[in-house]
């Protein structure tokens, strides 16, 4: 049975917006259709399910969405949650409405290897659909906002997962689209569930300071009001505290306490014309001392989401710093509703923007370009998150074209953004008319001219400083595909010249270069020669391996020991020099991440390695093991806390051996005060499954208190003998530990 009272508020809002009778009737038909289809369905909150589509529609009406978008809001879960055929929606409403509904419908009937893969594909599909019709993201944002408003009914783990997803994807999307109202609420709700103690702490502090803040703000508003009236300017002036997440972010970014923040309150002045914005700015600066370095002119240089305002911070009444924002009514509408305030729709649903919108939202076209360049859905989503949702800088070509790039982007990123072919032949750059290094970080407003040469090719060291996935991916692709035979020949020639032809031929025949290739993480000797040819490695690194084939203890710890018949073990590093990090000793089967270094290629870490703290995201590479069943062995260390019992070490060694695992070193310490002992074992094994079996076997022993994986600074050969006695000459090493 249809509850028409649920539609009353919707209808009232539509009438207030002067919607046509025809539009209101069609929207009501959609409400009735959805009510009948969802009849008998309930949300986790035990409310009738139809309440959710109604609330989504209300949010979209608030954004002044078009008729078909509001209709799609009522129908957005019909295909997924009922047995309604798509043809019924198209017949009853239109093909445009069906396209919108299908654009937000999840991939419920397709099979994926994991939940993560399914979700990544959902997002990839959503981004591509959004690039074709912006209204789809309006629907997704409204759907997510209402889900976040009712998240308290979900289980804790789902609350946190959905909130993190909202913070990673949907809030940045709302920001890029300039929809400030939705962005702020999504961020605050995410903070509430991800970091509840911080959320309520900030809420309490903001509330406690409310009276003091209002006094200061009211004095400032009163003074500004008098001055603008005398200048003949009509203005609306209001004060407000910044939303909780922006306060939390600033506290975290600056590493300061709440009481050390001086701009948690902002005064907003809204006037009629752009000229009046600057006049008001002059009036404010004549009455209150501006804080140096805190003025930003987003009118002359709008943000990428079309946001425009003048921002200044001044020392206000009672010597309290305050931020002041000055904008026109039109700018205010854009700040609140973003792209929704600008886009107009043709009857069939294709979007149309004014000229500024086409420039500012050219990033949407890149969503389609990324899909063509990247293989997996996860890689696609990660690229979108890094390149499109990070902080932006806006730079110009000499012709005045605007390009948006992530913060810390370089001229090489800029070159690849223009075109892949431009990136490949880049030799230098002019920034604001001056020669600049290719690793220079670009700033807002820079005019960048790329210098090219037909003889130039990409350099592998560019991977150390490029920050966009697009540039990184194109550079890697070039080295994998281009001039491989030439590079192999060049590498061989260089080694022949260095070693002499006779010695080179002897080493080649003996398989010495094949052995060195495995040591240096290449699949074959040809890969080694190619790497030398295009500059990924050097003659010294190779010849040193010939002269001194055995590595020192420190070099060998944490490195791969290669068995006969080695195969590719890590996806995402094809053709790149890499090594396993000594600090965490990753093993096949556990999550890993690559870190681009400045001189040693890529360092492979466990994803929970403590060494990753503080590493910029742009230096991290998405990688994974090719499989657990490798023909290589890997070294890691476990710490066993035990009772101090004679013969226990022998039993532990036997348990390790029973699981086909070698012990490369053992270090035993007695703790007389507690009557226990600590045994550190260096293990040589093939994958994480073997390690888990070893740990389980040891943990099952009655005299063992605990077994845990540790991160250690021990050298692999430095503790090969069991040592129960304290030695005066032995240097004590205190390992850093981290549970598995």
XYZ file of C-alpha atoms in Angstrom:
740
model
C 0.000 0.000 0.000
C 1.359 3.415 -0.993
C 1.874 5.924 1.832
C 1.239 9.252 0.083
C 2.203 11.247 3.194
C 5.835 10.447 2.340
C 5.449 12.388 -0.907
C 3.925 15.538 0.615
C 7.234 17.189 1.536
C 8.689 16.273 -1.850
C 5.745 17.833 -3.644
C 5.942 20.976 -1.496
C 9.613 21.477 -2.406
C 8.890 20.941 -6.102
C 6.102 23.540 -6.018
C 8.400 26.043 -4.244
C 10.899 25.584 -7.078
C 8.151 26.364 -9.620
C 8.381 22.945 -11.260
C 5.818 22.292 -13.977
C 2.669 20.316 -13.253
C 3.805 17.726 -15.813
C 7.128 17.248 -14.028
C 5.472 16.910 -10.606
C 2.992 14.333 -11.958
C 5.769 12.212 -13.509
C 7.842 12.381 -10.304
C 4.791 11.287 -8.293
C 4.310 8.353 -10.680
C 7.907 7.325 -9.985
C 7.239 7.522 -6.231
C 4.149 5.287 -6.578
C 6.036 2.837 -8.856
C 8.958 2.559 -6.384
C 6.589 2.201 -3.402
C 4.847 -0.741 -5.054
C 8.093 -2.422 -6.111
C 9.694 -2.058 -2.656
C 6.501 -3.018 -0.814
C 7.338 -5.409 2.030
C 11.053 -4.507 1.995
C 12.691 -2.906 5.035
C 16.026 -1.321 5.850
C 18.249 -2.467 8.725
C 16.667 0.338 10.777
C 13.338 -1.536 10.276
C 11.876 1.431 8.377
C 10.008 0.763 5.124
C 12.593 0.713 2.342
C 10.796 3.400 0.310
C 11.920 5.993 2.869
C 15.466 5.746 1.480
C 14.574 6.642 -2.153
C 12.357 9.476 -0.840
C 15.252 10.951 1.178
C 17.625 10.615 -1.789
C 15.091 12.479 -3.942
C 14.846 15.269 -1.326
C 18.628 15.745 -1.394
C 18.565 15.997 -5.195
C 15.692 18.457 -5.145
C 17.844 20.548 -2.808
C 20.525 20.488 -5.520
C 17.861 21.576 -8.031
C 18.393 18.468 -10.129
C 16.329 17.970 -13.271
C 13.128 15.937 -13.477
C 14.657 12.687 -14.756
C 17.359 12.691 -12.069
C 14.692 12.974 -9.355
C 12.682 10.184 -11.001
C 15.841 8.038 -11.083
C 16.331 8.774 -7.365
C 13.061 6.992 -6.594
C 13.976 4.093 -8.887
C 17.730 3.764 -8.237
C 17.446 0.487 -6.257
C 14.578 -1.075 -8.198
C 16.728 -3.062 -10.639
C 19.023 -4.341 -7.919
C 16.524 -5.143 -5.173
C 13.455 -6.281 -7.122
C 12.776 -8.462 -10.157
C 11.739 -5.487 -12.304
C 13.015 -5.837 -15.905
C 14.865 -2.787 -17.334
C 12.388 -2.608 -20.200
C 9.574 -1.766 -17.777
C 11.405 1.340 -16.538
C 12.179 2.447 -20.098
C 8.565 1.963 -21.207
C 7.002 3.668 -18.189
C 9.447 6.573 -17.870
C 12.118 6.888 -20.586
C 15.425 5.555 -21.922
C 17.167 8.476 -20.201
C 15.782 7.449 -16.790
C 16.813 3.826 -17.405
C 20.364 4.921 -18.281
C 20.578 6.877 -15.019
C 19.275 3.947 -12.958
C 21.645 1.496 -14.638
C 24.505 3.940 -14.090
C 24.118 3.646 -10.313
C 23.168 -0.045 -10.139
C 25.862 -2.250 -8.587
C 27.354 -5.250 -10.340
C 25.230 -7.754 -8.505
C 25.221 -10.608 -11.021
C 28.878 -10.695 -12.064
C 31.436 -12.946 -10.382
C 34.692 -11.576 -8.963
C 37.648 -13.101 -7.155
C 37.203 -10.874 -4.107
C 35.006 -8.221 -2.533
C 37.765 -5.683 -3.203
C 37.783 -6.541 -6.913
C 34.000 -6.191 -7.079
C 34.075 -2.810 -5.351
C 36.905 -1.559 -7.556
C 34.907 -2.534 -10.639
C 31.854 -0.764 -9.199
C 33.836 2.424 -8.834
C 35.441 2.081 -12.270
C 32.031 1.687 -13.838
C 30.662 4.616 -11.848
C 33.503 6.918 -12.913
C 33.112 6.023 -16.578
C 29.345 6.524 -16.396
C 29.884 9.829 -14.618
C 32.146 11.035 -17.427
C 29.273 10.412 -19.850
C 26.510 11.913 -17.683
C 27.323 13.990 -14.606
C 23.860 13.358 -13.123
C 24.921 9.816 -12.221
C 27.344 11.137 -9.631
C 24.620 13.420 -8.223
C 22.584 10.272 -7.660
C 25.515 8.403 -6.107
C 26.376 11.291 -3.794
C 22.775 11.693 -2.627
C 22.483 7.926 -2.112
C 25.726 7.835 -0.114
C 24.779 10.893 1.963
C 21.520 9.335 3.165
C 23.272 6.028 3.842
C 25.832 7.892 5.957
C 23.049 9.694 7.836
C 21.611 6.305 8.828
C 24.921 4.486 9.338
C 24.329 4.103 13.081
C 22.161 1.052 12.358
C 25.059 -0.849 10.765
C 27.630 -3.091 12.485
C 30.839 -1.390 13.633
C 33.094 -2.973 11.000
C 30.705 -1.926 8.216
C 30.456 1.591 9.653
C 34.218 1.969 9.437
C 34.540 0.381 5.989
C 31.787 2.538 4.486
C 33.116 5.678 6.194
C 36.645 5.120 4.879
C 35.268 4.540 1.397
C 33.262 7.761 1.716
C 36.346 9.682 2.788
C 38.472 8.184 -0.017
C 36.011 8.445 -2.910
C 32.747 10.306 -2.346
C 33.837 13.335 -0.297
C 36.685 14.093 -2.768
C 34.203 13.687 -5.626
C 31.838 16.185 -4.004
C 34.804 18.511 -3.565
C 35.914 18.224 -7.201
C 32.330 18.963 -8.236
C 32.270 21.940 -5.861
C 29.263 20.715 -3.866
C 30.440 22.151 -0.550
C 27.318 21.295 1.441
C 27.507 17.587 0.667
C 31.304 17.405 0.973
C 31.296 18.884 4.494
C 28.526 16.599 5.755
C 30.114 13.464 4.254
C 33.455 14.307 5.864
C 31.950 15.032 9.287
C 29.902 11.822 9.260
C 32.955 9.799 8.194
C 35.004 11.322 11.015
C 32.270 10.415 13.497
C 32.533 6.697 12.707
C 36.236 6.409 11.911
C 37.567 8.443 14.828
C 34.647 8.896 17.233
C 36.809 10.107 20.139
C 38.299 12.883 17.971
C 34.896 13.781 16.549
C 33.241 14.220 19.932
C 36.308 15.938 21.386
C 36.231 18.565 18.626
C 32.438 18.901 18.906
C 32.757 19.532 22.643
C 35.589 22.056 22.237
C 33.712 23.933 19.505
C 30.628 24.035 21.738
C 32.613 25.227 24.770
C 34.127 28.097 22.773
C 30.813 29.055 21.188
C 29.996 32.011 23.477
C 33.498 33.471 23.226
C 33.540 32.927 19.468
C 30.134 34.531 18.937
C 31.167 37.611 20.914
C 34.263 38.112 18.740
C 32.405 37.407 15.509
C 29.485 39.713 16.369
C 31.845 42.599 17.110
C 33.564 42.056 13.748
C 30.236 41.760 11.886
C 28.924 44.933 13.542
C 32.026 46.919 12.534
C 32.086 45.607 8.941
C 28.322 46.233 8.569
C 28.707 49.894 9.528
C 31.594 50.424 7.121
C 29.987 48.723 4.104
C 26.716 50.613 4.650
C 28.637 53.899 4.664
C 30.264 52.823 1.388
C 26.800 52.194 -0.087
C 27.307 48.452 -0.436
C 24.481 46.027 0.293
C 25.922 42.938 1.999
C 24.863 39.910 4.015
C 27.405 39.118 6.752
C 27.360 35.900 8.776
C 29.750 33.964 11.017
C 30.186 30.221 11.460
C 32.559 27.626 12.859
C 34.327 25.464 10.289
C 33.068 21.905 10.006
C 34.611 19.317 12.302
C 36.592 17.380 9.702
C 38.357 20.505 8.407
C 39.368 21.308 12.006
C 40.563 17.712 12.515
C 42.547 17.785 9.245
C 44.261 21.041 10.147
C 45.140 19.785 13.641
C 46.632 16.632 12.099
C 48.427 18.413 9.254
C 50.001 21.075 11.475
C 50.410 18.709 14.444
C 48.822 21.221 16.803
C 46.151 21.118 19.503
C 42.683 22.614 19.047
C 43.562 25.633 21.192
C 46.496 26.472 18.887
C 44.260 26.888 15.831
C 43.379 30.485 15.169
C 40.986 30.206 12.241
C 38.286 27.743 13.265
C 35.771 30.549 12.747
C 35.049 32.269 9.450
C 33.032 35.388 8.673
C 31.323 35.381 5.290
C 30.429 38.552 3.396
C 28.118 38.188 0.365
C 27.685 41.136 -1.999
C 26.133 41.755 -5.412
C 29.123 42.341 -7.705
C 32.721 41.243 -8.133
C 33.881 44.858 -7.840
C 32.199 45.137 -4.450
C 34.177 42.075 -3.259
C 37.429 43.980 -3.659
C 35.932 47.132 -2.161
C 34.869 45.199 0.945
C 38.353 43.650 1.145
C 39.870 47.145 1.211
C 37.432 48.252 3.912
C 38.248 45.257 6.118
C 42.021 45.673 5.715
C 41.737 49.357 6.585
C 40.030 48.514 9.890
C 41.705 45.246 10.904
C 45.325 44.209 10.557
C 45.691 41.449 7.927
C 47.823 38.417 8.782
C 50.718 38.202 6.258
C 50.591 35.308 3.814
C 46.945 34.525 4.531
C 45.317 36.325 1.571
C 44.059 34.199 -1.341
C 42.336 35.522 -4.432
C 40.149 32.685 -5.711
C 38.192 35.153 -7.838
C 41.103 35.914 -10.156
C 42.324 32.286 -9.875
C 39.291 30.025 -9.213
C 39.756 26.559 -7.746
C 39.395 23.563 -10.030
C 35.803 23.043 -8.897
C 34.876 26.624 -9.967
C 34.916 27.889 -6.364
C 35.454 31.662 -6.191
C 35.934 33.886 -3.138
C 38.410 36.248 -1.575
C 39.956 34.771 1.584
C 41.823 36.862 4.122
C 42.729 36.411 7.780
C 42.802 39.426 10.101
C 43.414 40.220 13.755
C 39.842 40.910 14.826
C 38.273 42.274 18.011
C 39.800 41.094 21.314
C 43.016 40.370 19.323
C 41.468 37.154 17.994
C 42.472 35.991 14.485
C 39.533 35.416 12.144
C 39.163 34.295 8.535
C 36.948 36.391 6.266
C 35.473 35.118 2.993
C 34.068 37.611 0.484
C 31.990 36.528 -2.521
C 29.025 37.431 -4.709
C 25.652 35.677 -4.523
C 26.442 33.816 -7.729
C 29.781 32.672 -6.302
C 27.992 31.604 -3.128
C 25.579 29.429 -5.084
C 28.516 27.759 -6.854
C 30.294 27.261 -3.498
C 27.225 25.497 -2.099
C 26.013 23.562 -5.150
C 29.133 23.443 -7.347
C 28.679 21.954 -10.776
C 24.982 21.478 -10.057
C 24.630 25.261 -10.242
C 26.132 25.355 -13.740
C 25.202 22.280 -15.693
C 22.102 22.353 -17.869
C 20.625 19.313 -19.515
C 19.249 18.677 -22.960
C 15.974 16.842 -23.150
C 17.685 13.503 -23.790
C 19.975 13.921 -20.806
C 23.287 14.870 -22.381
C 24.937 17.495 -20.277
C 25.896 20.922 -21.472
C 28.135 23.368 -19.671
C 29.218 26.903 -20.223
C 32.735 27.546 -21.504
C 34.272 27.802 -18.064
C 32.706 24.543 -17.038
C 34.182 22.762 -20.049
C 37.663 23.890 -19.054
C 37.319 23.367 -15.301
C 35.805 19.902 -15.658
C 38.041 18.561 -18.388
C 39.276 16.127 -15.709
C 36.096 14.114 -16.327
C 37.326 13.241 -19.795
C 40.460 11.815 -18.198
C 38.283 9.240 -16.452
C 37.692 7.629 -19.838
C 41.340 8.000 -20.887
C 42.528 6.243 -17.719
C 40.251 3.298 -18.437
C 41.944 2.776 -21.805
C 45.449 2.888 -20.353
C 45.183 0.743 -17.215
C 44.598 -2.981 -17.007
C 42.776 -3.758 -13.748
C 39.835 -2.042 -12.073
C 41.857 -1.614 -8.876
C 44.726 0.056 -10.729
C 42.194 2.325 -12.426
C 40.539 3.370 -9.141
C 43.919 3.932 -7.453
C 44.982 6.172 -10.348
C 41.778 8.199 -10.117
C 42.206 8.611 -6.348
C 45.822 9.743 -6.713
C 45.609 11.933 -9.801
C 42.136 13.441 -9.491
C 41.317 13.558 -5.796
C 44.593 14.794 -4.344
C 45.276 18.494 -3.797
C 45.594 20.256 -7.116
C 47.857 22.799 -8.759
C 46.769 24.663 -11.879
C 49.410 25.507 -14.445
C 49.301 27.122 -17.870
C 50.759 26.448 -21.288
C 52.352 29.452 -23.036
C 49.076 29.707 -25.026
C 47.053 30.102 -21.835
C 45.500 26.619 -21.667
C 44.926 25.430 -18.088
C 45.960 21.986 -16.812
C 45.230 20.636 -13.357
C 47.767 18.317 -11.737
C 48.236 16.764 -8.292
C 50.310 18.737 -5.795
C 54.081 18.166 -6.152
C 53.651 17.449 -9.870
C 56.695 18.112 -12.066
C 57.254 19.240 -15.670
C 57.438 15.548 -16.672
C 53.943 14.965 -15.236
C 52.806 18.065 -17.136
C 54.363 16.783 -20.380
C 52.611 13.418 -20.124
C 49.342 15.184 -19.283
C 49.612 17.096 -22.578
C 50.269 13.909 -24.552
C 52.181 10.657 -24.132
C 54.349 11.442 -27.167
C 55.301 14.804 -25.660
C 56.311 13.124 -22.420
C 58.501 10.577 -24.190
C 60.602 13.222 -25.998
C 60.916 15.743 -23.147
C 64.445 17.094 -22.631
C 63.778 20.147 -20.468
C 61.275 22.761 -19.345
C 60.834 26.490 -19.022
C 58.871 27.575 -15.943
C 57.773 31.208 -16.107
C 60.353 31.749 -18.849
C 63.320 30.273 -16.972
C 65.106 26.949 -17.452
C 64.096 24.536 -14.698
C 65.065 21.000 -13.735
C 62.627 18.286 -14.682
C 62.042 17.342 -11.033
C 60.971 20.892 -10.059
C 57.661 20.939 -8.180
C 55.096 23.070 -9.979
C 53.106 25.811 -8.224
C 49.707 27.353 -8.912
C 49.865 29.813 -11.781
C 53.167 28.581 -13.259
C 53.497 28.933 -17.035
C 55.215 25.774 -18.256
C 56.781 25.210 -21.671
C 58.097 21.725 -22.465
C 61.301 21.431 -24.508
C 61.470 18.332 -26.712
C 63.883 16.509 -29.007
C 63.185 13.751 -31.517
C 66.297 11.917 -30.324
C 65.157 11.906 -26.672
C 63.666 8.890 -24.905
C 62.206 8.535 -21.398
C 64.651 8.140 -18.510
C 64.073 5.543 -15.838
C 65.069 7.932 -13.046
C 61.920 9.954 -13.873
C 60.050 7.323 -11.866
C 61.737 8.700 -8.749
C 59.926 12.038 -8.950
C 56.814 11.816 -11.162
C 53.641 11.775 -9.044
C 50.878 10.987 -11.542
C 50.004 7.375 -12.278
C 49.599 8.381 -15.904
C 53.250 9.450 -16.254
C 54.555 6.501 -14.237
C 52.537 3.999 -16.273
C 53.594 5.454 -19.636
C 57.289 5.472 -18.700
C 57.162 1.824 -17.604
C 55.262 0.827 -20.744
C 57.872 2.510 -22.945
C 60.744 0.611 -21.381
C 58.910 -2.688 -21.659
C 57.989 -2.289 -25.341
C 60.511 -0.062 -27.083
C 63.881 -0.930 -28.607
C 64.397 -4.026 -26.482
C 66.735 -5.684 -29.014
C 68.745 -2.482 -29.340
C 69.077 -2.243 -25.578
C 70.167 -5.889 -25.322
C 72.828 -5.322 -27.988
C 73.968 -2.084 -26.357
C 74.202 -3.781 -22.957
C 76.241 -6.689 -24.349
C 78.568 -4.325 -26.205
C 79.176 -2.288 -23.055
C 80.037 -5.410 -21.037
C 82.313 -6.759 -23.797
C 84.187 -3.444 -23.865
C 84.499 -3.447 -20.076
C 85.544 -7.109 -19.578
C 87.186 -7.944 -22.872
C 85.644 -10.237 -25.478
C 87.299 -13.425 -24.199
C 86.213 -12.900 -20.596
C 82.716 -11.864 -21.692
C 82.296 -14.997 -23.833
C 83.587 -17.182 -21.005
C 81.125 -15.736 -18.486
C 78.286 -15.972 -21.009
C 79.032 -19.654 -21.718
C 79.312 -20.480 -18.015
C 75.900 -18.942 -17.284
C 77.456 -16.280 -15.074
C 75.237 -13.488 -16.424
C 72.145 -15.668 -15.948
C 73.169 -16.094 -12.296
C 73.741 -12.358 -11.854
C 70.378 -11.616 -13.480
C 68.627 -13.713 -10.818
C 70.560 -11.995 -8.037
C 69.506 -8.603 -9.413
C 65.848 -9.680 -9.792
C 65.784 -9.959 -13.594
C 64.076 -12.876 -15.312
C 66.900 -13.643 -17.740
C 70.343 -12.517 -18.858
C 68.705 -10.688 -21.804
C 66.657 -8.649 -19.318
C 69.921 -7.815 -17.533
C 71.593 -6.708 -20.781
C 68.521 -4.644 -21.736
C 68.476 -2.942 -18.328
C 72.126 -2.000 -18.784
C 71.375 -0.781 -22.297
C 68.635 1.660 -21.282
C 70.333 2.795 -18.087
C 68.354 0.990 -15.399
C 71.534 -0.549 -14.004
C 75.258 0.163 -14.362
C 78.426 -1.645 -15.410
C 79.830 -1.398 -11.895
C 76.828 -3.146 -10.358
C 77.195 -6.054 -12.779
C 80.989 -6.379 -12.757
C 81.052 -6.215 -8.966
C 78.847 -9.302 -8.944
C 81.359 -11.075 -11.195
C 84.391 -10.137 -9.146
C 82.695 -10.783 -5.808
C 79.854 -13.209 -6.417
C 79.296 -13.791 -2.698
C 77.533 -10.975 -0.889
C 78.430 -9.817 2.600
C 76.323 -10.890 5.551
C 74.585 -7.547 5.721
C 73.815 -7.483 1.992
C 72.453 -11.013 1.978
C 70.020 -10.610 4.863
C 66.499 -10.178 3.573
C 67.469 -10.830 -0.059
C 66.025 -13.533 -2.264
C 67.993 -16.800 -2.446
C 67.345 -18.129 -5.920
C 66.719 -21.779 -6.651
C 67.030 -23.441 -10.022
C 64.301 -22.552 -12.499
C 63.359 -19.146 -11.016
C 60.253 -17.413 -12.284
C 58.652 -13.962 -12.066
C 57.517 -13.466 -8.484
C 56.066 -9.914 -8.252
C 53.390 -8.331 -10.459
C 53.743 -4.630 -11.212
C 57.557 -4.479 -11.297
C 58.138 -6.031 -14.709
C 61.470 -4.832 -16.076
C 62.275 -2.762 -12.977
C 65.170 -3.215 -10.579
C 63.910 -4.105 -7.122
C 64.944 -5.629 -3.816
C 63.152 -6.962 -0.751
C 63.289 -4.615 2.226
C 65.500 -5.839 5.064
C 63.366 -4.174 7.719
C 60.261 -6.347 7.252
C 61.367 -9.256 4.989
C 58.155 -9.728 2.946
C 57.089 -13.249 1.965
C 54.847 -14.418 -0.917
C 51.202 -14.510 0.077
C 51.134 -11.400 2.281
C 50.186 -7.864 1.112
C 53.136 -5.834 -0.174
C 53.816 -2.353 -1.507
C 56.678 -0.936 -3.568
C 58.632 2.175 -2.602
C 60.476 4.005 -5.383
C 63.981 4.917 -4.159
C 66.321 7.462 -5.661
C 69.208 5.111 -6.451
C 68.241 1.481 -5.824
C 65.124 0.960 -7.900
C 62.058 -0.244 -5.998
C 62.170 -1.484 -2.412
C 59.464 -4.083 -1.614
C 57.896 -3.838 1.872
C 55.127 -5.583 3.775
C 52.125 -3.285 3.699
C 52.190 -2.989 7.499
C 55.914 -2.195 7.709
C 56.692 0.556 10.219
C 59.251 1.987 7.774
C 56.389 3.154 5.509
C 55.309 5.826 7.995
C 55.939 9.245 6.496
C 56.642 8.047 2.943
C 54.731 10.268 0.430
C 51.917 8.378 -1.388
C 53.352 9.308 -4.782
C 56.427 7.124 -4.087
C 54.299 4.032 -3.434
C 53.622 1.453 -6.164
C 50.697 -0.977 -6.253
C 52.277 -4.434 -6.516
C 51.402 -8.020 -5.619
C 52.988 -11.459 -5.517
C 52.583 -13.472 -8.701
C 51.654 -16.440 -6.487
C 52.615 -18.270 -3.311
C 54.172 -21.226 -5.117
C 57.592 -19.894 -6.112
C 60.907 -21.670 -6.520
C 62.687 -19.135 -4.336
C 63.235 -18.932 -0.616
C 62.858 -15.865 1.558
C 64.247 -14.972 4.962
C 62.228 -13.693 7.905
C 62.565 -13.659 11.698
C 60.237 -14.886 14.433
C 60.509 -14.311 18.172
C 59.486 -17.090 20.574
C 58.892 -16.384 24.270
C 59.195 -19.591 26.308
C 59.642 -21.210 29.685
C 63.324 -21.682 30.567
C 63.395 -25.431 29.996
C 66.301 -27.676 29.004
C 65.823 -29.269 25.586
C 63.092 -26.868 24.477
C 65.232 -25.356 21.729
C 65.825 -28.832 20.294
C 62.058 -29.443 20.201
C 61.459 -26.093 18.468
C 64.135 -26.829 15.858
C 62.517 -30.205 15.227
C 59.086 -28.568 14.767
C 60.586 -26.150 12.220
C 62.327 -28.956 10.338
C 59.127 -31.009 10.207
C 57.614 -28.180 8.120
C 60.453 -28.269 5.543
C 61.866 -24.964 6.733
C 65.543 -24.107 7.225
C 66.891 -22.146 10.195
C 69.532 -19.628 9.084
C 70.311 -18.271 12.541
C 69.210 -18.605 16.150
C 69.723 -16.268 19.068
C 68.734 -17.428 22.570
C 68.485 -15.228 25.654
C 67.575 -16.256 29.190
C 65.496 -14.053 31.468
C 66.431 -15.219 34.965
C 64.178 -12.685 36.655
C 61.080 -14.150 34.992
C 62.256 -17.740 34.612
C 61.708 -17.589 30.872
C 63.615 -17.193 27.649
C 63.479 -15.497 24.260
C 64.489 -17.239 21.033
C 64.896 -15.322 17.783
C 64.936 -17.619 14.761
C 65.865 -16.599 11.225
C 63.819 -18.795 8.881
C 64.300 -19.552 5.205
C 60.950 -20.439 3.595
C 58.920 -20.153 0.419
C 55.635 -18.422 1.336
C 53.403 -17.075 4.099
C 51.442 -20.328 4.347
C 54.599 -22.191 5.374
C 55.358 -19.526 7.962
C 51.872 -19.849 9.434
C 52.315 -23.635 9.700
C 55.632 -23.167 11.502
C 54.139 -20.638 13.926
C 51.128 -22.873 14.610
C 53.389 -25.861 15.280
C 55.534 -23.916 17.737
C 52.555 -22.268 19.445
C 51.042 -25.705 20.127
C 54.018 -26.631 22.318
C 53.044 -26.450 26.040
C 56.148 -24.530 27.196
C 55.837 -21.794 24.551
C 54.153 -18.561 25.679
C 53.985 -16.695 22.340
C 55.312 -16.656 18.778
C 55.339 -13.519 16.647
C 56.904 -12.176 13.479
C 59.372 -9.354 14.098
C 61.107 -6.691 12.111
C 64.767 -6.860 12.967
C 68.126 -5.343 12.178
C 70.034 -8.649 12.610
C 72.232 -9.672 9.714
C 71.417 -13.047 8.295
C 74.712 -14.720 9.026
C 75.533 -12.810 12.168
C 73.790 -15.125 14.595
C 74.109 -18.516 12.990
C 75.240 -20.156 16.184
C 73.095 -20.624 19.241
C 74.454 -18.492 22.093
C 73.076 -18.937 25.603
C 75.878 -17.060 27.325
C 76.429 -13.338 27.622
C 79.666 -12.237 25.992
C 81.538 -9.129 26.925
C 82.690 -8.673 23.352
C 79.259 -9.232 21.792
C 77.426 -6.093 20.774
C 73.855 -6.175 21.984
C 71.300 -5.591 19.265
C 67.794 -4.609 20.274
C 65.487 -5.500 17.404
C 62.456 -3.406 16.543
C 59.427 -5.630 16.835
C 56.053 -5.662 15.178
C 53.413 -8.344 15.464
C 52.542 -10.258 12.355
